[in-house]
CSV table of C-alpha atoms and ligand atoms in Angstrom, one decimal:
chain,number,residue,atom,x,y,z
A,1,MET,CA,-44.8,-98.4,-17.3
A,2,SER,CA,-46.2,-100.4,-20.2
A,3,ASP,CA,-49.8,-101.5,-20.1
A,4,LYS,CA,-49.1,-104.7,-22.1
A,5,LYS,CA,-47.5,-106.7,-19.2
A,6,LEU,CA,-50.4,-105.6,-16.7
A,7,HIS,CA,-53.0,-107.5,-15.6
A,8,PRO,CA,-56.7,-106.7,-15.8
A,9,GLU,CA,-56.9,-106.1,-12.2
A,10,THR,CA,-54.1,-103.5,-12.6
A,11,LEU,CA,-55.5,-101.9,-15.7
A,12,ALA,CA,-58.9,-101.2,-14.7
A,13,LEU,CA,-57.3,-99.0,-11.8
A,14,HIS,CA,-54.4,-97.4,-13.8
A,15,ALA,CA,-54.4,-97.8,-17.4
A,16,GLY,CA,-54.6,-94.4,-19.2
A,17,TYR,CA,-53.9,-92.3,-16.3
A,18,ARG,CA,-51.5,-91.8,-13.5
A,19,SER,CA,-52.3,-88.2,-12.0
A,20,ASP,CA,-53.9,-85.1,-13.2
A,21,SER,CA,-51.2,-82.6,-15.1
A,22,ALA,CA,-52.8,-79.6,-13.7
A,23,THR,CA,-53.4,-80.7,-9.9
A,24,ASN,CA,-51.7,-84.0,-9.5
A,25,SER,CA,-55.1,-85.4,-8.5
A,26,VAL,CA,-54.8,-89.1,-8.0
A,27,ALA,CA,-58.7,-90.0,-8.9
A,28,VAL,CA,-59.7,-89.1,-12.4
A,29,PRO,CA,-60.9,-85.7,-12.4
A,30,LEU,CA,-64.2,-84.7,-13.9
A,31,TYR,CA,-63.6,-82.3,-16.7
A,32,GLN,CA,-67.4,-81.1,-17.1
A,33,THR,CA,-66.5,-78.7,-19.7
A,34,THR,CA,-67.7,-78.1,-23.2
A,35,SER,CA,-64.6,-76.1,-24.7
A,36,TYR,CA,-60.9,-75.7,-24.2
A,37,GLN,CA,-58.9,-72.5,-24.8
A,38,PHE,CA,-56.5,-72.6,-27.6
A,39,ASP,CA,-52.8,-71.7,-26.8
A,40,SER,CA,-52.5,-69.4,-30.0
A,41,ALA,CA,-54.0,-69.1,-33.7
A,42,GLU,CA,-51.5,-71.7,-34.7
A,43,HIS,CA,-52.2,-73.9,-32.0
A,44,ALA,CA,-56.2,-74.1,-33.0
A,45,ALA,CA,-55.3,-74.4,-36.9
A,46,ASN,CA,-52.8,-77.4,-36.1
A,47,LEU,CA,-55.6,-79.1,-33.9
A,48,PHE,CA,-58.4,-78.6,-36.7
A,49,ALA,CA,-55.7,-79.8,-39.3
A,50,LEU,CA,-55.1,-83.0,-36.9
A,51,LYS,CA,-51.6,-81.9,-37.2
A,52,GLU,CA,-51.5,-82.2,-33.4
A,53,PHE,CA,-53.9,-84.0,-31.0
A,54,GLY,CA,-55.9,-82.2,-28.4
A,55,ASN,CA,-59.0,-81.1,-27.2
A,56,ILE,CA,-61.1,-78.8,-29.0
A,57,TYR,CA,-64.6,-79.5,-28.1
A,58,THR,CA,-66.3,-82.2,-26.0
A,59,ARG,CA,-68.8,-83.3,-28.5
A,60,ILE,CA,-65.3,-84.8,-30.1
A,61,MET,CA,-63.1,-85.3,-27.2
A,62,ASN,CA,-63.0,-84.7,-23.3
A,63,PRO,CA,-60.2,-85.4,-20.8
A,64,THR,CA,-62.4,-87.7,-18.7
A,65,THR,CA,-63.7,-89.6,-21.7
A,66,ASP,CA,-60.2,-90.0,-22.9
A,67,VAL,CA,-59.2,-91.9,-19.8
A,68,LEU,CA,-62.2,-94.2,-20.0
A,69,GLU,CA,-61.2,-94.6,-23.6
A,70,GLN,CA,-57.7,-95.5,-23.1
A,71,ARG,CA,-58.5,-97.8,-20.0
A,72,LEU,CA,-61.1,-99.8,-22.2
A,73,ALA,CA,-58.7,-100.2,-25.1
A,74,ALA,CA,-55.9,-101.7,-22.8
A,75,LEU,CA,-58.4,-104.1,-21.0
A,76,GLU,CA,-59.4,-105.2,-24.5
A,77,GLY,CA,-56.2,-105.3,-26.1
A,78,GLY,CA,-57.1,-102.9,-28.5
A,79,VAL,CA,-55.1,-99.6,-30.0
A,80,ALA,CA,-57.7,-97.0,-29.5
A,81,ALA,CA,-61.3,-96.4,-28.6
A,82,LEU,CA,-64.1,-93.9,-28.6
A,83,GLY,CA,-66.8,-93.1,-25.9
A,84,VAL,CA,-70.0,-92.7,-27.0
A,85,SER,CA,-73.5,-91.8,-25.5
A,86,SER,CA,-75.1,-95.2,-25.4
A,87,GLY,CA,-74.4,-98.8,-26.4
A,88,GLN,CA,-77.0,-98.2,-29.3
A,89,SER,CA,-75.0,-95.3,-30.5
A,90,ALA,CA,-71.7,-97.3,-30.4
A,91,ALA,CA,-73.4,-100.0,-32.8
A,92,THR,CA,-74.6,-97.4,-34.9
A,93,LEU,CA,-71.5,-95.4,-35.4
A,94,ALA,CA,-69.5,-98.6,-35.8
A,95,ILE,CA,-71.6,-99.9,-38.8
A,96,LEU,CA,-71.9,-96.5,-40.5
A,97,ASN,CA,-68.3,-96.1,-40.1
A,98,LEU,CA,-68.1,-98.7,-42.9
A,99,CYS,CA,-71.5,-99.0,-44.8
A,100,GLN,CA,-73.2,-96.2,-46.7
A,101,ALA,CA,-76.4,-96.5,-48.8
A,102,GLY,CA,-76.4,-99.2,-51.1
A,103,ASP,CA,-74.1,-101.1,-48.8
A,104,ASN,CA,-74.9,-104.5,-46.8
A,105,PHE,CA,-73.4,-106.0,-43.8
A,106,VAL,CA,-74.1,-109.8,-42.4
A,107,THR,CA,-75.2,-109.9,-39.0
A,108,SER,CA,-76.1,-112.9,-36.4
A,109,THR,CA,-79.8,-113.2,-35.9
A,110,ASP,CA,-78.8,-113.5,-32.2
A,111,LEU,CA,-79.1,-110.1,-31.0
A,112,TYR,CA,-80.5,-107.8,-28.3
A,113,GLY,CA,-84.0,-106.2,-29.5
A,114,GLY,CA,-82.7,-102.6,-29.6
A,115,THR,CA,-80.0,-103.5,-32.1
A,116,TRP,CA,-82.3,-105.9,-34.2
A,117,ASN,CA,-84.6,-102.8,-34.7
A,118,LEU,CA,-81.8,-100.3,-35.5
A,119,PHE,CA,-80.3,-102.9,-38.0
A,120,ALA,CA,-83.9,-104.2,-39.6
A,121,ASN,CA,-85.6,-101.1,-39.8
A,122,THR,CA,-83.5,-97.7,-39.0
A,123,PHE,CA,-80.6,-98.7,-41.4
A,124,LYS,CA,-83.2,-100.1,-43.8
A,125,GLN,CA,-84.6,-96.6,-44.1
A,126,MET,CA,-81.0,-95.3,-44.5
A,127,GLY,CA,-80.4,-97.5,-47.8
A,128,ILE,CA,-78.2,-100.2,-45.6
A,129,GLU,CA,-79.3,-103.7,-45.7
A,130,ALA,CA,-78.5,-106.0,-42.8
A,131,ARG,CA,-78.6,-109.6,-43.9
A,132,PHE,CA,-79.4,-111.8,-41.0
A,133,VAL,CA,-77.6,-115.4,-40.5
A,134,ASP,CA,-78.1,-118.1,-38.2
A,135,PRO,CA,-74.9,-118.0,-36.2
A,136,SER,CA,-74.8,-121.8,-35.6
A,137,ASP,CA,-73.4,-121.8,-39.0
A,138,PRO,CA,-70.5,-120.0,-39.5
A,139,ASP,CA,-70.8,-120.6,-43.4
A,140,ALA,CA,-73.6,-118.7,-43.4
A,141,PHE,CA,-71.7,-115.3,-43.1
A,142,ARG,CA,-69.6,-116.3,-46.2
A,143,LYS,CA,-72.9,-117.1,-48.2
A,144,ALA,CA,-74.2,-114.0,-47.4
A,145,THR,CA,-71.3,-111.9,-48.6
A,146,ASP,CA,-71.1,-110.1,-51.9
A,147,ASP,CA,-69.0,-107.0,-52.9
A,148,LYS,CA,-71.1,-104.5,-51.0
A,149,THR,CA,-70.7,-106.4,-47.8
A,150,ARG,CA,-68.7,-104.0,-45.4
A,151,CYS,CA,-68.8,-106.0,-42.3
A,152,TYR,CA,-69.9,-108.9,-40.2
A,153,PHE,CA,-71.6,-108.2,-36.7
A,154,ALA,CA,-72.3,-110.5,-34.0
A,155,GLU,CA,-72.7,-110.3,-30.0
A,156,THR,CA,-70.5,-112.7,-27.9
A,157,LEU,CA,-72.9,-113.8,-25.5
A,158,PRO,CA,-76.6,-113.3,-26.8
A,159,ASN,CA,-79.4,-113.8,-24.4
A,160,PRO,CA,-81.7,-115.5,-24.3
A,161,LYS,CA,-80.1,-118.5,-25.9
A,162,LEU,CA,-76.9,-117.8,-24.2
A,163,ASN,CA,-75.0,-119.6,-27.3
A,164,VAL,CA,-71.6,-118.2,-27.7
A,165,PHE,CA,-70.9,-117.0,-31.0
A,166,PRO,CA,-68.3,-118.8,-33.0
A,167,ILE,CA,-66.1,-115.8,-33.2
A,168,LYS,CA,-62.7,-117.4,-34.6
A,169,GLU,CA,-64.8,-119.4,-37.3
A,170,VAL,CA,-66.5,-116.2,-38.9
A,171,ALA,CA,-63.5,-113.9,-38.4
A,172,ASP,CA,-61.2,-116.2,-40.2
A,173,ILE,CA,-64.0,-116.5,-43.2
A,174,GLY,CA,-64.2,-112.6,-43.0
A,175,ARG,CA,-60.2,-112.5,-43.0
A,176,GLU,CA,-60.3,-114.4,-46.0
A,177,ILE,CA,-62.7,-112.4,-48.1
A,178,GLY,CA,-61.7,-109.1,-46.5
A,179,VAL,CA,-64.5,-108.4,-44.4
A,180,PRO,CA,-64.0,-107.3,-40.6
A,181,LEU,CA,-65.8,-109.0,-37.8
A,182,ILE,CA,-67.6,-106.2,-35.1
A,183,VAL,CA,-68.4,-107.9,-31.8
A,184,ASP,CA,-70.7,-106.6,-29.0
A,185,ASN,CA,-69.0,-108.0,-26.3
A,186,THR,CA,-71.6,-106.4,-23.6
A,187,ALA,CA,-72.4,-109.5,-21.7
A,188,ALA,CA,-69.0,-110.9,-21.6
A,189,PRO,CA,-66.2,-108.3,-20.5
A,190,LEU,CA,-62.7,-109.7,-19.2
A,191,ILE,CA,-64.4,-113.3,-19.5
A,192,CYS,CA,-64.3,-113.0,-23.6
A,193,ARG,CA,-61.2,-111.3,-25.5
A,194,PRO,CA,-62.7,-111.3,-28.9
A,195,PHE,CA,-59.6,-109.5,-30.6
A,196,ASP,CA,-57.5,-112.8,-29.4
A,197,HIS,CA,-60.1,-114.7,-31.8
A,198,GLY,CA,-59.8,-112.5,-34.7
A,199,ALA,CA,-62.6,-109.7,-34.3
A,200,ALA,CA,-61.5,-106.6,-35.7
A,201,VAL,CA,-63.8,-104.0,-33.9
A,202,VAL,CA,-65.3,-104.7,-30.3
A,203,MET,CA,-68.0,-102.7,-28.9
A,204,TYR,CA,-69.9,-102.6,-25.6
A,205,SER,CA,-72.9,-101.1,-23.9
A,206,THR,CA,-70.8,-99.8,-20.8
A,207,THR,CA,-74.3,-99.4,-19.3
A,208,LYS,CA,-74.1,-102.8,-18.1
A,209,TYR,CA,-71.0,-104.9,-16.6
A,210,ILE,CA,-68.5,-102.2,-17.3
A,211,ALA,CA,-70.2,-99.2,-15.5
A,212,GLY,CA,-72.1,-102.0,-13.1
A,213,HIS,CA,-73.9,-99.5,-10.8
A,214,GLY,CA,-76.6,-98.8,-13.2
A,215,THR,CA,-76.4,-95.0,-13.0
A,216,SER,CA,-75.1,-94.3,-16.4
A,217,ILE,CA,-75.8,-94.9,-20.0
A,218,GLY,CA,-72.7,-95.3,-22.1
A,219,GLY,CA,-71.1,-97.1,-24.9
A,220,VAL,CA,-67.6,-97.7,-26.6
A,221,ILE,CA,-66.3,-98.7,-29.8
A,222,ILE,CA,-62.6,-100.2,-29.4
A,223,ASP,CA,-60.2,-100.6,-32.5
A,224,GLY,CA,-58.3,-103.8,-32.5
A,225,GLY,CA,-55.9,-102.0,-34.9
A,226,ASN,CA,-55.6,-105.7,-36.6
A,227,PHE,CA,-57.1,-105.1,-39.8
A,228,ASP,CA,-55.6,-104.2,-42.9
A,229,TRP,CA,-58.2,-101.5,-44.4
A,230,GLU,CA,-55.9,-100.4,-47.1
A,231,ALA,CA,-55.1,-103.5,-48.5
A,232,GLN,CA,-58.9,-104.1,-49.2
A,233,GLY,CA,-59.1,-101.0,-51.5
A,234,ASP,CA,-62.6,-100.7,-52.9
A,235,ARG,CA,-64.2,-102.6,-49.9
A,236,PHE,CA,-63.9,-99.6,-47.6
A,237,PRO,CA,-64.6,-96.5,-49.7
A,238,THR,CA,-65.3,-94.7,-46.0
A,239,LEU,CA,-61.6,-95.2,-45.4
A,240,ASN,CA,-59.8,-95.6,-48.6
A,241,THR,CA,-61.3,-92.4,-50.5
A,242,PRO,CA,-60.9,-89.0,-50.1
A,243,ASP,CA,-63.4,-87.6,-47.4
A,244,PRO,CA,-65.1,-84.6,-48.9
A,245,SER,CA,-66.2,-83.2,-45.2
A,246,TYR,CA,-62.5,-83.3,-44.2
A,247,HIS,CA,-60.9,-81.8,-47.2
A,248,GLY,CA,-60.3,-84.7,-49.0
A,249,ALA,CA,-58.3,-86.7,-46.3
A,250,VAL,CA,-58.2,-90.3,-47.2
A,251,TRP,CA,-58.3,-91.8,-43.6
A,252,THR,CA,-56.1,-94.8,-43.9
A,253,GLU,CA,-53.2,-92.7,-45.4
A,254,ALA,CA,-53.8,-89.5,-43.4
A,255,VAL,CA,-53.5,-91.5,-40.1
A,256,LYS,CA,-50.7,-93.9,-41.0
A,257,PRO,CA,-48.1,-92.0,-39.1
A,258,LEU,CA,-50.3,-92.3,-35.9
A,259,GLY,CA,-50.5,-95.8,-36.1
A,260,PRO,CA,-53.1,-98.6,-37.2
A,261,ILE,CA,-56.3,-96.4,-35.8
A,262,ALA,CA,-58.0,-95.1,-39.0
A,263,PHE,CA,-61.0,-96.8,-38.2
A,264,ILE,CA,-61.6,-95.0,-34.8
A,265,ILE,CA,-60.3,-91.8,-35.9
A,266,ARG,CA,-62.6,-91.8,-38.8
A,267,ALA,CA,-65.7,-92.4,-36.3
A,268,ARG,CA,-64.7,-89.7,-34.0
A,269,VAL,CA,-63.8,-87.0,-36.1
A,270,THR,CA,-66.5,-87.6,-38.8
A,271,LEU,CA,-69.4,-89.7,-37.3
A,272,LEU,CA,-69.1,-88.2,-33.9
A,273,ARG,CA,-68.6,-84.6,-35.1
A,274,ASP,CA,-71.8,-84.9,-37.5
A,275,LEU,CA,-74.1,-87.1,-35.6
A,276,GLY,CA,-73.3,-85.7,-31.9
A,277,SER,CA,-74.0,-88.7,-29.9
A,278,ALA,CA,-71.0,-87.8,-27.5
A,279,GLU,CA,-70.6,-89.1,-24.1
A,280,SER,CA,-71.5,-86.7,-21.2
A,281,PRO,CA,-68.2,-86.2,-19.2
A,282,PHE,CA,-70.2,-87.1,-16.1
A,283,ASN,CA,-71.5,-90.6,-17.3
A,284,ALA,CA,-67.6,-91.3,-18.6
A,285,TRP,CA,-66.7,-90.3,-15.0
A,286,GLN,CA,-69.2,-92.5,-13.3
A,287,THR,CA,-68.3,-95.3,-16.0
A,288,ILE,CA,-64.8,-95.3,-14.9
A,289,GLN,CA,-65.8,-95.5,-11.2
A,290,GLY,CA,-67.5,-98.7,-12.0
A,291,LEU,CA,-64.6,-99.8,-14.3
A,292,GLU,CA,-62.2,-100.0,-11.5
A,293,THR,CA,-63.7,-102.8,-9.8
A,294,LEU,CA,-65.2,-104.5,-12.7
A,295,PRO,CA,-62.6,-107.7,-12.5
A,296,LEU,CA,-63.5,-108.2,-9.2
A,297,ARG,CA,-67.3,-107.7,-10.0
A,298,MET,CA,-66.9,-110.3,-13.2
A,299,ARG,CA,-65.6,-113.1,-10.9
A,300,GLN,CA,-68.6,-112.8,-8.5
A,301,HIS,CA,-71.3,-112.4,-11.2
A,302,CYS,CA,-69.8,-115.8,-12.6
A,303,GLU,CA,-69.2,-117.4,-9.2
A,304,ASN,CA,-72.8,-116.7,-8.1
A,305,ALA,CA,-74.4,-117.4,-11.6
A,306,ASP,CA,-72.8,-120.9,-11.5
A,307,LYS,CA,-74.5,-121.4,-8.0
A,308,VAL,CA,-77.9,-120.3,-9.3
A,309,VAL,CA,-77.4,-122.6,-11.8
A,310,GLN,CA,-76.8,-125.6,-9.6
A,311,PHE,CA,-79.8,-124.7,-7.6
A,312,LEU,CA,-82.3,-124.5,-10.5
A,313,GLN,CA,-81.0,-127.6,-12.0
A,314,LYS,CA,-82.1,-129.6,-8.9
A,315,HIS,CA,-85.5,-127.5,-8.6
A,316,PRO,CA,-88.7,-129.6,-9.3
A,317,LYS,CA,-90.4,-126.7,-10.9
A,318,VAL,CA,-87.5,-125.7,-13.3
A,319,ARG,CA,-87.8,-128.0,-16.9
A,320,ASN,CA,-84.6,-126.5,-18.1
A,321,VAL,CA,-81.7,-124.4,-17.1
A,322,ILE,CA,-80.0,-122.1,-19.8
A,323,HIS,CA,-76.2,-121.4,-19.1
A,324,PRO,CA,-73.0,-121.8,-20.9
A,325,SER,CA,-71.6,-124.1,-18.5
A,326,VAL,CA,-74.5,-126.4,-18.7
A,327,GLN,CA,-74.8,-126.4,-22.7
A,328,GLU,CA,-73.8,-129.4,-24.6
A,329,GLY,CA,-72.1,-130.4,-27.9
A,330,GLU,CA,-71.0,-127.5,-30.2
A,331,ALA,CA,-72.6,-124.7,-28.0
A,332,LYS,CA,-70.5,-126.1,-25.0
A,333,ARG,CA,-67.4,-126.5,-27.1
A,334,ARG,CA,-67.9,-122.8,-28.3
A,335,ALA,CA,-68.4,-121.6,-24.6
A,336,ASP,CA,-64.9,-123.7,-23.7
A,337,ALA,CA,-63.3,-122.0,-26.5
A,338,TYR,CA,-64.2,-118.3,-26.1
A,339,LEU,CA,-65.1,-117.8,-22.4
A,340,SER,CA,-62.2,-117.9,-19.6
A,341,GLY,CA,-62.5,-117.1,-15.9
A,342,GLY,CA,-66.4,-117.7,-15.9
A,343,PHE,CA,-69.2,-118.4,-18.0
A,344,GLY,CA,-70.9,-115.0,-17.4
A,345,GLY,CA,-73.8,-113.7,-15.2
A,346,LEU,CA,-76.6,-114.3,-17.3
A,347,VAL,CA,-78.8,-117.2,-16.4
A,348,GLY,CA,-82.2,-118.3,-18.1
A,349,PHE,CA,-84.6,-121.2,-17.0
A,350,GLU,CA,-87.9,-122.6,-18.1
A,351,LEU,CA,-90.6,-123.2,-15.6
A,352,ASN,CA,-92.6,-126.3,-15.8
A,353,ASP,CA,-95.9,-124.0,-16.1
A,354,GLY,CA,-96.4,-121.1,-18.6
A,355,LEU,CA,-97.1,-117.5,-18.8
A,356,GLU,CA,-99.1,-117.4,-15.5
A,357,ALA,CA,-96.3,-119.4,-13.4
A,358,GLY,CA,-93.8,-116.7,-15.0
A,359,LYS,CA,-95.8,-113.5,-14.1
A,360,THR,CA,-96.1,-115.2,-10.4
A,361,PHE,CA,-92.4,-116.1,-10.1
A,362,ILE,CA,-91.5,-112.5,-10.9
A,363,ASP,CA,-94.2,-110.7,-8.8
A,364,SER,CA,-93.1,-112.9,-5.9
A,365,LEU,CA,-89.4,-111.6,-6.2
A,366,GLU,CA,-88.4,-109.7,-3.0
A,367,LEU,CA,-84.8,-108.9,-3.2
A,368,LEU,CA,-84.2,-109.3,-7.4
A,369,TYR,CA,-85.3,-106.4,-9.2
A,370,HIS,CA,-87.9,-106.5,-12.0
A,371,VAL,CA,-86.2,-104.6,-14.8
A,372,ALA,CA,-85.4,-104.9,-18.6
A,373,ASN,CA,-81.6,-104.6,-18.0
A,374,ILE,CA,-78.6,-106.6,-17.4
A,375,GLY,CA,-75.0,-106.5,-15.8
A,376,ASP,CA,-76.0,-104.3,-12.8
A,377,ALA,CA,-74.2,-105.2,-9.5
A,378,ARG,CA,-77.9,-105.9,-8.1
A,379,SER,CA,-79.4,-109.1,-9.1
A,380,LEU,CA,-82.5,-108.6,-11.9
A,381,ALA,CA,-85.1,-110.6,-13.6
A,382,ILE,CA,-87.3,-110.5,-16.1
A,383,HIS,CA,-90.0,-112.7,-17.5
A,384,PRO,CA,-89.6,-112.1,-21.6
A,385,ALA,CA,-93.0,-113.6,-22.7
A,386,SER,CA,-95.1,-111.0,-20.9
A,387,THR,CA,-92.4,-108.1,-21.8
A,388,THR,CA,-89.6,-107.6,-23.8
A,389,HIS,CA,-90.7,-110.2,-26.4
A,390,SER,CA,-94.8,-109.8,-25.8
A,391,GLN,CA,-95.1,-108.2,-29.5
A,392,MET,CA,-94.0,-111.5,-31.2
A,393,THR,CA,-96.3,-114.4,-32.1
A,394,ALA,CA,-95.8,-117.6,-30.0
A,395,GLU,CA,-93.5,-119.2,-32.9
A,396,GLU,CA,-91.5,-116.2,-33.2
A,397,GLN,CA,-90.6,-116.3,-29.5
A,398,VAL,CA,-90.0,-119.9,-29.7
A,399,SER,CA,-87.4,-119.1,-32.4
A,400,ALA,CA,-85.9,-116.2,-30.3
A,401,GLY,CA,-85.4,-118.8,-27.4
A,402,VAL,CA,-88.1,-117.6,-25.5
A,403,THR,CA,-90.8,-120.0,-24.3
A,404,ALA,CA,-93.8,-118.8,-22.2
A,405,GLY,CA,-92.1,-120.1,-18.9
A,406,TYR,CA,-88.8,-118.5,-19.5
A,407,ILE,CA,-87.1,-116.2,-17.0
A,408,ARG,CA,-84.0,-114.3,-17.7
A,409,LEU,CA,-81.8,-113.7,-14.6
A,410,SER,CA,-78.8,-111.2,-14.2
A,411,ILE,CA,-77.1,-112.4,-11.1
A,412,GLY,CA,-75.6,-109.9,-9.3
A,413,ILE,CA,-72.8,-109.7,-6.5
A,414,GLU,CA,-75.1,-109.9,-3.4
A,415,HIS,CA,-74.2,-112.7,-1.0
A,416,ILE,CA,-75.1,-115.8,-2.7
A,417,ASP,CA,-77.5,-117.4,-0.2
A,418,ASP,CA,-79.5,-114.1,-0.1
A,419,ILE,CA,-79.9,-114.4,-4.1
A,420,ILE,CA,-80.8,-118.1,-4.0
A,421,ALA,CA,-83.1,-117.6,-0.8
A,422,ASP,CA,-85.3,-115.1,-2.8
A,423,ILE,CA,-85.6,-117.3,-5.9
A,424,GLU,CA,-86.6,-119.9,-3.7
A,425,GLN,CA,-89.3,-118.4,-1.8
A,426,ALA,CA,-90.6,-116.9,-5.6
A,427,LEU,CA,-90.6,-120.6,-6.8
A,428,ALA,CA,-92.7,-121.8,-3.9
A,429,LYS,CA,-95.3,-119.4,-4.5
A,430,ILE,CA,-96.1,-121.0,-8.3
B,501,PLP,N1,-75.9,-104.4,-26.7
B,501,PLP,C1,-76.6,-105.3,-25.8
B,501,PLP,C2,-76.3,-106.7,-25.9
B,501,PLP,C3,-77.4,-104.7,-24.8
B,501,PLP,O1,-77.9,-105.5,-24.1
B,501,PLP,C4,-77.6,-103.5,-24.9
B,501,PLP,C5,-79.0,-102.9,-24.0
B,501,PLP,O2,-79.3,-103.8,-23.4
B,501,PLP,C6,-77.2,-102.4,-25.9
B,501,PLP,C7,-76.3,-102.8,-26.9
B,501,PLP,C8,-77.7,-101.0,-26.2
B,501,PLP,O3,-77.1,-100.5,-25.0
B,501,PLP,P1,-77.5,-99.3,-24.4
B,501,PLP,O4,-78.6,-99.3,-23.7
B,501,PLP,O5,-76.4,-98.7,-23.5
B,501,PLP,O6,-78.1,-98.3,-25.7
């Protein structure tokens, strides 16, 4: 059965696995093992030489994680994937797979705070420059590009502004110059398909919607197999020049017989091998349990979020509601162009009153959890001005899209009447 013909609901349950070759188990087994016995000395030598694919050591590959990787690659329309220990690790490895000291990449300013810190501080200490540009102007990516630019990076649906990134506009600029776009699609699985719009690599924090149950940190990098690294020659020394850590392999040449998977193979056999941020098989297994119901959950997240938006828009204590469904102008055009089947589960709103009103609202919630997380099956809320963005000045907060009375909601899949009743009673306490 070819995965290509199947719908997301089916792929989420079937892609990458039929039954266990050893036991016929229908559910994906949890292979909680560190290592795998080689059949013979020759078998071991072939595995290490990449002449044959197979299990060596769980830091580099694991049969349970492999199912998760194949399933996510199929759902995303990519050619191969790499499961890693967290979303942070996915961003780190995706960038380090292309950038070395002295190189740069161009990134949208609208990023998750952890990604911002990684790019602005840790990569800087490593000699890699992140060039931050305003995502509302795609041409800013072109202007910031030079010979040392190895990639572009952006989030599909970054909060708190929830302005959908102009994926095609920036991917097209990149393809013209020979620079790939990496998209963090954490907030929009299934409702956005970045490869359809020209992205070369997609990454997720699977910790959020993909797992959904809020039990397991994890991340994934998915290779679109649609970018010609070799044609760009000097632009990609990590892929096009001999790798001293792998007996001089040139990844674009060495991997060619296996398909257009040089990017993901190099990330696995060098970066994951050396940096060690492997996904625990248990977390991969847990993530598979969540993934199997992702299409159902995403529908409910989106439907519930739309109803919360409608409720908040009519509420006298709410000044403004932030959600792709109610944006105007270019922001709405992009939301319509890049999201389908829903506008996502994240909702922002601004209270008429400021900081104290925001804190009172949060303290009055009884059903919604007060956590610094998104994408859980449960509804979540946070007041960024007094928490995640509290170290910023008032002006910095405003430019990040956070006002004193801004509340971020991650709407879950509970019954919509219960979600709205909780928000309503908390608003009444202000
Ligand atoms: N990307 C986005 C959009 C996120 O929201 C997060 C975490 O909140 C991450 C990446 C990092 O993921 P993790 O917490 O799994 O490391």
